[in-house]
Coordinates of C-alpha atoms and ligand atoms in Angstrom, one line a residue:
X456 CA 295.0 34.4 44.1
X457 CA 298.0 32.3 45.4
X458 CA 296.7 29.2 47.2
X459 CA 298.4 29.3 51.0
X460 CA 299.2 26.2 52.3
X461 CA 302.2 24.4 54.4
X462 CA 303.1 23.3 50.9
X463 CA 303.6 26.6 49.8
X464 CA 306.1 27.5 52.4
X465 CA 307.7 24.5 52.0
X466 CA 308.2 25.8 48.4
X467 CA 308.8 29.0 48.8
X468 CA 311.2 28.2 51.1
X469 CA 313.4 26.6 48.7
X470 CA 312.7 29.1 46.3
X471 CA 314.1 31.9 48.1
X472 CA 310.8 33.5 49.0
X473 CA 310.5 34.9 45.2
X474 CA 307.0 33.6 44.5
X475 CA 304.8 35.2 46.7
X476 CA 302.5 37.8 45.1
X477 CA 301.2 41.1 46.9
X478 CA 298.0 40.4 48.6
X479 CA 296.2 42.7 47.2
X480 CA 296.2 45.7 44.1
X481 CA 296.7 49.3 45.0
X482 CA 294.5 49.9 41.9
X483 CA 293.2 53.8 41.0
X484 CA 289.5 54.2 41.7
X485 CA 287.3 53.5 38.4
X486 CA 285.0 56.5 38.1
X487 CA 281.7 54.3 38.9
X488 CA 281.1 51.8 41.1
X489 CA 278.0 49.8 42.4
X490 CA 278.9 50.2 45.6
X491 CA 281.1 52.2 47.6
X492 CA 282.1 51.2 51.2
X493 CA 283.7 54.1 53.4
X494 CA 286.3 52.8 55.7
X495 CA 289.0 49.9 55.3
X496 CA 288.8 48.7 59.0
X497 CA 287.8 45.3 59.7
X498 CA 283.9 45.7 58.7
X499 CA 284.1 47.4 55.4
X500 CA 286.5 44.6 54.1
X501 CA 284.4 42.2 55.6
X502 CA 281.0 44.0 54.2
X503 CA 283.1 43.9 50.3
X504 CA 283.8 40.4 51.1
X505 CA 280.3 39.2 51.3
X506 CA 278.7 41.7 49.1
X507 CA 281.1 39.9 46.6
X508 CA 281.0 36.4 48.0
X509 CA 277.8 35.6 49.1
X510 CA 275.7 38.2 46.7
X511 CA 278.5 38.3 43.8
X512 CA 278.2 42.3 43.8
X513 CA 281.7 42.8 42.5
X514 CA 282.0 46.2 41.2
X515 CA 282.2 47.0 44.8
X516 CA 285.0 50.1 46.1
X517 CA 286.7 50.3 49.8
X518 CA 288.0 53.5 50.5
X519 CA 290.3 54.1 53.7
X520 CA 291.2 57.4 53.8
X521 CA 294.7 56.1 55.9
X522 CA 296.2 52.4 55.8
X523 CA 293.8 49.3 55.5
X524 CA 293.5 48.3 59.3
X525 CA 295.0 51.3 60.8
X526 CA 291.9 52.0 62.8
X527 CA 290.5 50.3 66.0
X528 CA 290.8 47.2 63.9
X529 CA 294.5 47.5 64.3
X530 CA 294.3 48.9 67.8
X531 CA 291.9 46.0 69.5
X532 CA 293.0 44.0 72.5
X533 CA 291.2 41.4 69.7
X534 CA 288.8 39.5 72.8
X535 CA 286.3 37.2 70.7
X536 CA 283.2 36.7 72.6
X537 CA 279.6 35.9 72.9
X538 CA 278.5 36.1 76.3
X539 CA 276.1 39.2 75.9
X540 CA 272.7 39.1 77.8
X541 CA 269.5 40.3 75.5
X542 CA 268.6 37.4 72.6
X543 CA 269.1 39.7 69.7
X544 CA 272.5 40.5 71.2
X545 CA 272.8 37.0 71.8
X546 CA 272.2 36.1 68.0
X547 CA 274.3 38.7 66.8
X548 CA 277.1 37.8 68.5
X549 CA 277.2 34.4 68.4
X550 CA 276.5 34.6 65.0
X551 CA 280.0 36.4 64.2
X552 CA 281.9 33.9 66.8
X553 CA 280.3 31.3 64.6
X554 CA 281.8 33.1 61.2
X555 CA 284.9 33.6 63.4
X556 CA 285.5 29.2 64.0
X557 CA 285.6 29.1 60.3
X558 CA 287.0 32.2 59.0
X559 CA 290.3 31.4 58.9
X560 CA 289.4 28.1 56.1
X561 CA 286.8 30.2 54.2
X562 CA 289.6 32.9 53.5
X563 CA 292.9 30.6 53.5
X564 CA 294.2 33.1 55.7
X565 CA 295.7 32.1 59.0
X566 CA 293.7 35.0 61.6
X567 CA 295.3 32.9 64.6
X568 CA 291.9 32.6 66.4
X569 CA 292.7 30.9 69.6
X570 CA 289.7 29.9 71.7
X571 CA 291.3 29.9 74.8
X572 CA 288.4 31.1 77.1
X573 CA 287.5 33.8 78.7
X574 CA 287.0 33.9 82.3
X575 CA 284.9 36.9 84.1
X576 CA 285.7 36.9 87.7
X577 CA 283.2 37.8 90.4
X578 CA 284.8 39.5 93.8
X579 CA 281.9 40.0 96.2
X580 CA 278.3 38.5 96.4
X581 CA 277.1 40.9 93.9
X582 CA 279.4 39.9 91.5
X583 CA 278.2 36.8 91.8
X584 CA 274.4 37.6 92.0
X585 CA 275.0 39.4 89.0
X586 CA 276.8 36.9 87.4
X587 CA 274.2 33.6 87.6
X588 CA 271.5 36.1 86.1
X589 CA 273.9 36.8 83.3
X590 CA 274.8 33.4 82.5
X591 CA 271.1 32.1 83.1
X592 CA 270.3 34.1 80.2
X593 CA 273.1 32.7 78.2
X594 CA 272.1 29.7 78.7
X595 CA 268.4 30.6 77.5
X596 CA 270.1 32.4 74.5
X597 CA 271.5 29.1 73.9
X598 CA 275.0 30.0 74.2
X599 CA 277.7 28.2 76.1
X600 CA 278.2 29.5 79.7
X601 CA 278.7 27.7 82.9
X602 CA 279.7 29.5 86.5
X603 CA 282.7 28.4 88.0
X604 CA 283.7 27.9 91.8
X605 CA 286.5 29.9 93.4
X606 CA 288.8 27.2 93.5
X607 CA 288.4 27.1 89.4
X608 CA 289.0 30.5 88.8
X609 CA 292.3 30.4 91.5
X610 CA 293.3 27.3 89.4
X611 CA 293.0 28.6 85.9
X612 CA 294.2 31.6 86.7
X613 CA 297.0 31.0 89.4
X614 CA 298.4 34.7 88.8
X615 CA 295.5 36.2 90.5
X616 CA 296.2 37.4 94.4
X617 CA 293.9 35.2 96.8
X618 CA 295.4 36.4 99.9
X619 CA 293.8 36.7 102.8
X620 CA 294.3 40.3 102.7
X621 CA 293.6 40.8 99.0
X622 CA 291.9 43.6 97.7
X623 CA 290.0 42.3 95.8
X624 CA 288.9 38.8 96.9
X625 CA 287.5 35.9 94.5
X626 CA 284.0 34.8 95.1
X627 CA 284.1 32.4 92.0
X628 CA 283.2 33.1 88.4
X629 CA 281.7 32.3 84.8
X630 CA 283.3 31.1 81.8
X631 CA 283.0 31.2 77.7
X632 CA 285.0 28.5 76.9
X633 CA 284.2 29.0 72.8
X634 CA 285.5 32.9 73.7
X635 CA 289.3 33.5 73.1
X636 CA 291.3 36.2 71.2
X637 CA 292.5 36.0 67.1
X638 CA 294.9 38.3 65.7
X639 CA 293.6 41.7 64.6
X640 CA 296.2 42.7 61.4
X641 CA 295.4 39.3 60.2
X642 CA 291.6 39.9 60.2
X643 CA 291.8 42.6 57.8
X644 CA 294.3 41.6 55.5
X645 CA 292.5 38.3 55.4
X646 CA 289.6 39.8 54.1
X647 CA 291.2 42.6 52.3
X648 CA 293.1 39.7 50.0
X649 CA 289.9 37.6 49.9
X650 CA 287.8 40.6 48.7
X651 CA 290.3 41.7 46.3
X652 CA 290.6 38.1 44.7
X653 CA 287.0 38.1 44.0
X654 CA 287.7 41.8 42.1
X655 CA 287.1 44.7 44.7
X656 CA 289.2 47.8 44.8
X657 CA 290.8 48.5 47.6
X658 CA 291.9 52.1 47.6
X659 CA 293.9 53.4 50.8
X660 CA 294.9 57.1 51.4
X661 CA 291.5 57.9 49.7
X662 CA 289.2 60.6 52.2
X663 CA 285.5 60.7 51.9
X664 CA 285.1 64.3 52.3
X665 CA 281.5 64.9 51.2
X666 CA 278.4 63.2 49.4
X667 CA 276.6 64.1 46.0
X668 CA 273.0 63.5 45.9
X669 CA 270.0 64.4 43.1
X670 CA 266.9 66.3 43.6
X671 CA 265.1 63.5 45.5
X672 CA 268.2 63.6 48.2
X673 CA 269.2 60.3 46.8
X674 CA 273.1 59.7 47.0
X675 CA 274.5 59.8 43.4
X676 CA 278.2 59.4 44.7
X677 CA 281.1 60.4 47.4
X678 CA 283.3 63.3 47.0
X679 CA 287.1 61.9 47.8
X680 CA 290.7 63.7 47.5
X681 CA 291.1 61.4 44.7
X682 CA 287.6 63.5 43.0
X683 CA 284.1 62.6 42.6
X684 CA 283.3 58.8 42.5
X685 CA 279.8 58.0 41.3
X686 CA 277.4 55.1 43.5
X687 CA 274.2 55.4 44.0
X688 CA 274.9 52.8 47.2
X689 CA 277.2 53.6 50.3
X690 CA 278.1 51.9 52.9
X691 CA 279.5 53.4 56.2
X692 CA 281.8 51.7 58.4
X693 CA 284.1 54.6 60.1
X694 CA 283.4 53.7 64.2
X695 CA 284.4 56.3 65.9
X696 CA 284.5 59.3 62.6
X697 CA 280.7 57.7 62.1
X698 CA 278.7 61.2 63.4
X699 CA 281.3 62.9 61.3
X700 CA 280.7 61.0 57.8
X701 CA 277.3 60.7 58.9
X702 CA 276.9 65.2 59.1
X703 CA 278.7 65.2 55.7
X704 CA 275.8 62.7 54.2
X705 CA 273.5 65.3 55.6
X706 CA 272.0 63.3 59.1
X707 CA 272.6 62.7 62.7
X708 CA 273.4 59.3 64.9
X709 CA 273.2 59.2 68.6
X710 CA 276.6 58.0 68.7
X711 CA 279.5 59.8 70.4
X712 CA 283.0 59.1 70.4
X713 CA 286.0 58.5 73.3
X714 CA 289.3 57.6 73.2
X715 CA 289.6 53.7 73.9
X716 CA 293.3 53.1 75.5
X717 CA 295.5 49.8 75.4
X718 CA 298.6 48.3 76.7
X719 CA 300.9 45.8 76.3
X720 CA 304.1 45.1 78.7
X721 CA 307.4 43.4 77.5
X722 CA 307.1 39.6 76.7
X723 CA 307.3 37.3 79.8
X724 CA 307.4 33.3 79.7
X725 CA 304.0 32.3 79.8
X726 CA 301.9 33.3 82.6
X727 CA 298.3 33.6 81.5
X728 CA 296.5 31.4 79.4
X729 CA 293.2 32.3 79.4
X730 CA 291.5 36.2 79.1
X731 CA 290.4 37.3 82.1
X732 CA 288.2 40.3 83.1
X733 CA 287.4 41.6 86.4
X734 CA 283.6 42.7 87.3
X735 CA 285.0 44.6 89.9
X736 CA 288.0 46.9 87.8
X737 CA 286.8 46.5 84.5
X738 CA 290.6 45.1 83.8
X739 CA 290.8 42.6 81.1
X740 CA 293.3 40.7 80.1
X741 CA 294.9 37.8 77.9
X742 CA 298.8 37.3 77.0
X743 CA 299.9 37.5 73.3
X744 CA 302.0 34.4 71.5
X745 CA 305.2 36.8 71.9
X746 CA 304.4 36.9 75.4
X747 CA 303.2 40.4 75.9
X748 CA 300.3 41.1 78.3
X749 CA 297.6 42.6 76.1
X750 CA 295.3 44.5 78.8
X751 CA 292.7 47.1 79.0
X752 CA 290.0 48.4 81.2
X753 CA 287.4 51.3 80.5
X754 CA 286.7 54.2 78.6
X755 CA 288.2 57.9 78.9
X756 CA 285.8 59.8 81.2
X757 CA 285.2 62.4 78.5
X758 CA 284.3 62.4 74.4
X759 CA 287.1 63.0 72.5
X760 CA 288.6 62.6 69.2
X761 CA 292.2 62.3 70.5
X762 CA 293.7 59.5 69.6
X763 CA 296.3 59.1 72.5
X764 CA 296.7 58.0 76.1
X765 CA 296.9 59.8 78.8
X766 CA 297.8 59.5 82.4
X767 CA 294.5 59.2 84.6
X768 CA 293.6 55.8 82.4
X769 CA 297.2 54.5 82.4
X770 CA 297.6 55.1 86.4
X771 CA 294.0 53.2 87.0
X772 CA 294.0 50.4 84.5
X773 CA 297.3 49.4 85.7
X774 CA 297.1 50.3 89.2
X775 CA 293.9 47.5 89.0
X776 CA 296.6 45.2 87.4
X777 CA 299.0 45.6 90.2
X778 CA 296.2 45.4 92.7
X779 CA 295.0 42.1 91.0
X780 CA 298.2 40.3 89.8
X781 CA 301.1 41.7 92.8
X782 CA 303.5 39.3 90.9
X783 CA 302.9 41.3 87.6
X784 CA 303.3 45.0 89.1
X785 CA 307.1 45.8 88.1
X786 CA 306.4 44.6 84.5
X787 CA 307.1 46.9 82.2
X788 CA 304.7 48.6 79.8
X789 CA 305.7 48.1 75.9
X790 CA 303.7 50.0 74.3
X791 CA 299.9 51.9 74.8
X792 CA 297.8 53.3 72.4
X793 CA 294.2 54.6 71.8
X794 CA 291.5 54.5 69.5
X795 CA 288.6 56.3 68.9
X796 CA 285.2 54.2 69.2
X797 CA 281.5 55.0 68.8
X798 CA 279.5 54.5 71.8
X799 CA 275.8 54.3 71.7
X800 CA 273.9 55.3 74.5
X801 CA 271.9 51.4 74.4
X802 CA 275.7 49.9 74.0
X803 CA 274.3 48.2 70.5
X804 CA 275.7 48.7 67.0
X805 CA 273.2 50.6 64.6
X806 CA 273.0 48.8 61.5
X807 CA 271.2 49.2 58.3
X808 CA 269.3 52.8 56.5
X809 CA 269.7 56.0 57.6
X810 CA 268.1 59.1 56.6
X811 CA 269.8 59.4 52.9
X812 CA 268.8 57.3 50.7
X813 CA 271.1 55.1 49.2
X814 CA 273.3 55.1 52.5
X815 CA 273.7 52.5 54.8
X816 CA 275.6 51.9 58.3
X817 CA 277.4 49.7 60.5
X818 CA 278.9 51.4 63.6
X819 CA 278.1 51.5 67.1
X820 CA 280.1 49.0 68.0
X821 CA 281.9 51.3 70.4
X822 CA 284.4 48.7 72.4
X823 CA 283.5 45.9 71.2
X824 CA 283.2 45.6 67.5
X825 CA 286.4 43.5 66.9
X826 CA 284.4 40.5 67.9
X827 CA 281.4 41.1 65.6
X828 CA 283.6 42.0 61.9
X829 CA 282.6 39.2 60.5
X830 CA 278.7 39.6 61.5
X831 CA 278.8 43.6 60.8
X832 CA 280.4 42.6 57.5
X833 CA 277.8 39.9 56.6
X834 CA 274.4 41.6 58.1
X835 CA 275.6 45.4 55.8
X836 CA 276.2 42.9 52.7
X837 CA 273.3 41.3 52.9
X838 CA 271.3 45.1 53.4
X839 CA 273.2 46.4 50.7
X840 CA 272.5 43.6 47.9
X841 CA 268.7 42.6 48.9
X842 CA 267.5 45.8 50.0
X843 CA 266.4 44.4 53.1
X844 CA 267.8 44.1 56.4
X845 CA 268.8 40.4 57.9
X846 CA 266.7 39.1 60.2
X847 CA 269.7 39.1 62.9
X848 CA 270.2 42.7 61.9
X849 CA 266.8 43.9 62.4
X850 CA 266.5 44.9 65.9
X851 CA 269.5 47.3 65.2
X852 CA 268.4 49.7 62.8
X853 CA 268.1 53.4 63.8
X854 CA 264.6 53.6 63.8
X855 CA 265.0 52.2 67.5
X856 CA 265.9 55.7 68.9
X857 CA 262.8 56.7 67.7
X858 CA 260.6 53.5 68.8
X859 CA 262.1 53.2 72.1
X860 CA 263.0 49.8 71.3
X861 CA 266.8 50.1 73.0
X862 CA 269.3 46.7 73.8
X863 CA 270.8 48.2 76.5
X864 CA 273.8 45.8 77.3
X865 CA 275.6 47.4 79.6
X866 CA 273.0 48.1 82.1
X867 CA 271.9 44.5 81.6
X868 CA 275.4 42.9 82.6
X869 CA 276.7 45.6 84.7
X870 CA 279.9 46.3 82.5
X871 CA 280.3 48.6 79.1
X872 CA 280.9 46.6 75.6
Ligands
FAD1006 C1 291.9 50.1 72.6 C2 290.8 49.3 72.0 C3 290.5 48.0 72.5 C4 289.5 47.3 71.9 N1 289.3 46.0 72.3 C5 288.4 45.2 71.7 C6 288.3 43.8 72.1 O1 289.1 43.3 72.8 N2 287.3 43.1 71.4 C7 286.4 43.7 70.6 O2 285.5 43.0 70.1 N3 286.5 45.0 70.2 C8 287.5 45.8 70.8 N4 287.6 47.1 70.4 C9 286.6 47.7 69.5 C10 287.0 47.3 68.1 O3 288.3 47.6 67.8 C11 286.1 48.2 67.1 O4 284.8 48.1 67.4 C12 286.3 47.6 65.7 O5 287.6 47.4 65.3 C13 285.6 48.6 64.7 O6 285.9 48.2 63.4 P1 285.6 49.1 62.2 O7 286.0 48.4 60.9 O8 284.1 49.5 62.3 O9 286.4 50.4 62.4 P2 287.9 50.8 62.2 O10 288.8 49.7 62.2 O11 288.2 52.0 63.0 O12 287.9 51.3 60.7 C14 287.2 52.5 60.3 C15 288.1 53.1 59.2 O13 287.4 54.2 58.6 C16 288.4 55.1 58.1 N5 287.8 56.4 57.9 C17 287.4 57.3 58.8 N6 287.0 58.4 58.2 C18 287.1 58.2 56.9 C19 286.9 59.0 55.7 N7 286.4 60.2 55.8 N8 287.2 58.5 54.5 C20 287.7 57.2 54.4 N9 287.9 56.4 55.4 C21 287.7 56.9 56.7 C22 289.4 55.0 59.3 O14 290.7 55.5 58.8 C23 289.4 53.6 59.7 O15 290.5 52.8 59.1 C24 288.6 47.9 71.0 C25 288.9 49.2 70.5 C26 290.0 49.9 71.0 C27 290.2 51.3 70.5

């Protein structure tokens, strides 16, 4: 693999750019493999990664049935956080932002994560209320939080409206000052060129479409438009197609999937340098190196695996902008998408075994799994090479739906993951 380095550039630069190599193969799929991996969005490659890396399983297969990262890896408003409420949440999470301060040295790939802060803004006493009890247990998690006065938030972020008359008033704050954003294509062509250095296929336009298994119901391999490509371990990582893939391997998830929308206006000079989200709207937002406004609020109201905007979101997410930010309302919108995410009814990722032997998970992540690729990736890897599930990845397996044992997140905070 071509080292990358300032140096390099510099080189290249002089050369006439004619030394750089593709950053990965487009190899054809071998007929065996020890493990498969369903899905080239940010936590399969990061799952291939670390099954290579850290466990040196190298025979290892990603197969993305459309373009590496063209899923909600690519579609992300790509907020990196930690500031969840329940310990193993807490651990999880912190965990990947941990991965995240180092990732872009351990692959030699520049993911451009800036840790610029993120500030959640309360607007009544409630807010507030709410907020001291979430960053009280932060702080017991032994995570970095603090709660910040009015007169902070007005100062760090100058484009919110504190009129007299404004809509929605400030009451103050809290702050993750380790939190920030990083950029999402770069996450998963960092570890797709990592993972292929270390020898994994990566094979793109490649469809899972069914599973083969033996007597005992063990999987023996995954049926693909390419033909039959024999595993006897698979591991899922499809968000929002994960109760799909999971019917085809013969089980159910409680997982059900809605259309997660985004936006992005046309650059302006700097006006936000923070991300911001509002307890109140649900509106989040940060402001891309170009100078776009990357912002987002909730879900769609219904399941669906449409992967557009429509109207009703658009008309609320930025009417709270306009309501928020008056100086922003005649920006103009660039561009809006949607992806299709896998919510959980505890708002926790299920990791680990399911039902089929031989198959493994990661999904659940619904809207917030950007933040936790490089902890999904690591905790799957570590399952799928020892057998047995991480410590950190315990509390997440499946079984919990039958336990009772739920990490409900968003009724503990108030606001959806
Ligand atoms: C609009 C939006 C904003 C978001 N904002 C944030 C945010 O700010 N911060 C945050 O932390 N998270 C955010 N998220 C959530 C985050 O994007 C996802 O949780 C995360 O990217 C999931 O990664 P993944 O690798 O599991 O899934 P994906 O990136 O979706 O990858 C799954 C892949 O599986 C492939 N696949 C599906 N079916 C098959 C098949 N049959 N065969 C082969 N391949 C298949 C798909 O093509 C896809 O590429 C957001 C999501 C959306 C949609």
């Amino acid at each position: 693999m071509t080292k990358y380095s300032a140096f390099k550039v510099f080189l290249e630069g002089l050369g006439g750019q004619q030394g750089w190599a593709p950053a990965w193969r487009s190899p054809q799929p071998k007929k065996r493999y020890d493990v498969v991996i369903i899905g080239g969005g940010g936590h399969g490659l990061a799952t291939a990664y670390y099954l290579a890396k850290v466990h040196g399983v190298r025979n290892v297969a990603v197969l993305e049935r459309g373009w590496l990262g063209g899923g909600n890896t690519g579609r992300n408003t790509t907020v990196i956080r930690s500031n969840y409420y329940y310990p193993a949440s807490a651990r999880l999470y912190d965990f990947s932002l941990k991965l995240y301060e180092g990732l872009s040295r351990e692959l030699n790939y520049n993911v451009m994560f800036s840790q610029r802060g993120m500030v959640m803004v309360a607007h009544s006493r409630h807010d507030l209320e709410g907020a001291q009890r979430w960053v009280g247990a932060m702080q017991l998690n032994g995570v970095d939080a603090e709660m910040i006065s009015a007169d902070e938030v007005k100062r760090r972020l100058p484009v919110l409206d504190d009129s007299p008359g404004a809509r929605y008033p400030i009451w103050g704050g809290f702050m993750q000052k380790r939190a920030g954003t990083a950029r999402h294509d770069a996450v998963a062509w960092g570890y797709a060129r990592a993972a292929d250095a270390l020898g994994v296929d990566i094979i793109q336009n490649c469809e899972v479409r069914g599973f083969l298994k033996n007597q005992t119901g063990r999987v023996t391999g995954v049926q693909t438009n390419l033909g039959v490509i024999e595993t006897d371990k698979v591991g899922m990582a499809v968000a929002g197609h994960s109760s799909l893939m999971a019917q085809l391997a013969g089980f159910e998830l409680p997982v059900t999937s809605y259309a997660l929308q985004a936006f992005v206006s046309e650059p302006l000079k700097p006006v936000i340098d923070t991300v911001m989200l509002s307890l109140a709207t649900g509106l989040y937002i940060s402001q891309s190196d170009k100078g776009g406004l990357v912002f987002g609020g909730a879900l769609d109201h219904y399941a669906s695996y449409a992967q557009r905007g429509n109207s009703p979101t658009i008309r609320q997410v930025a009417g709270a902008l306009a309501d928020q930010m008056p100086s922003l309302g005649r920006v103009r919108l660039a561009r809006h998408w949607a992806g299709i995410v896998d919510v959980v009814q505890d708002s926790s990722p299920i990791l680990g075994e399911t039902p089929t032997p031989g198959v493994y998970i990661n999904c659940g992540w619904g809207t917030g799994g950007f933040k936790a690729i490089p902890a999904g990736g690591y905790l799957l890897a570590h399952h799928l090479a020892t057998g047995r599930a991480h410590d950190i990845a315990a509390p997440f397996g499946l079984n919990r739906f039958f336990t009772g044992a739920l990490i409900d997140e968003a009724a503990a905070s108030g606001i959806a993951h």
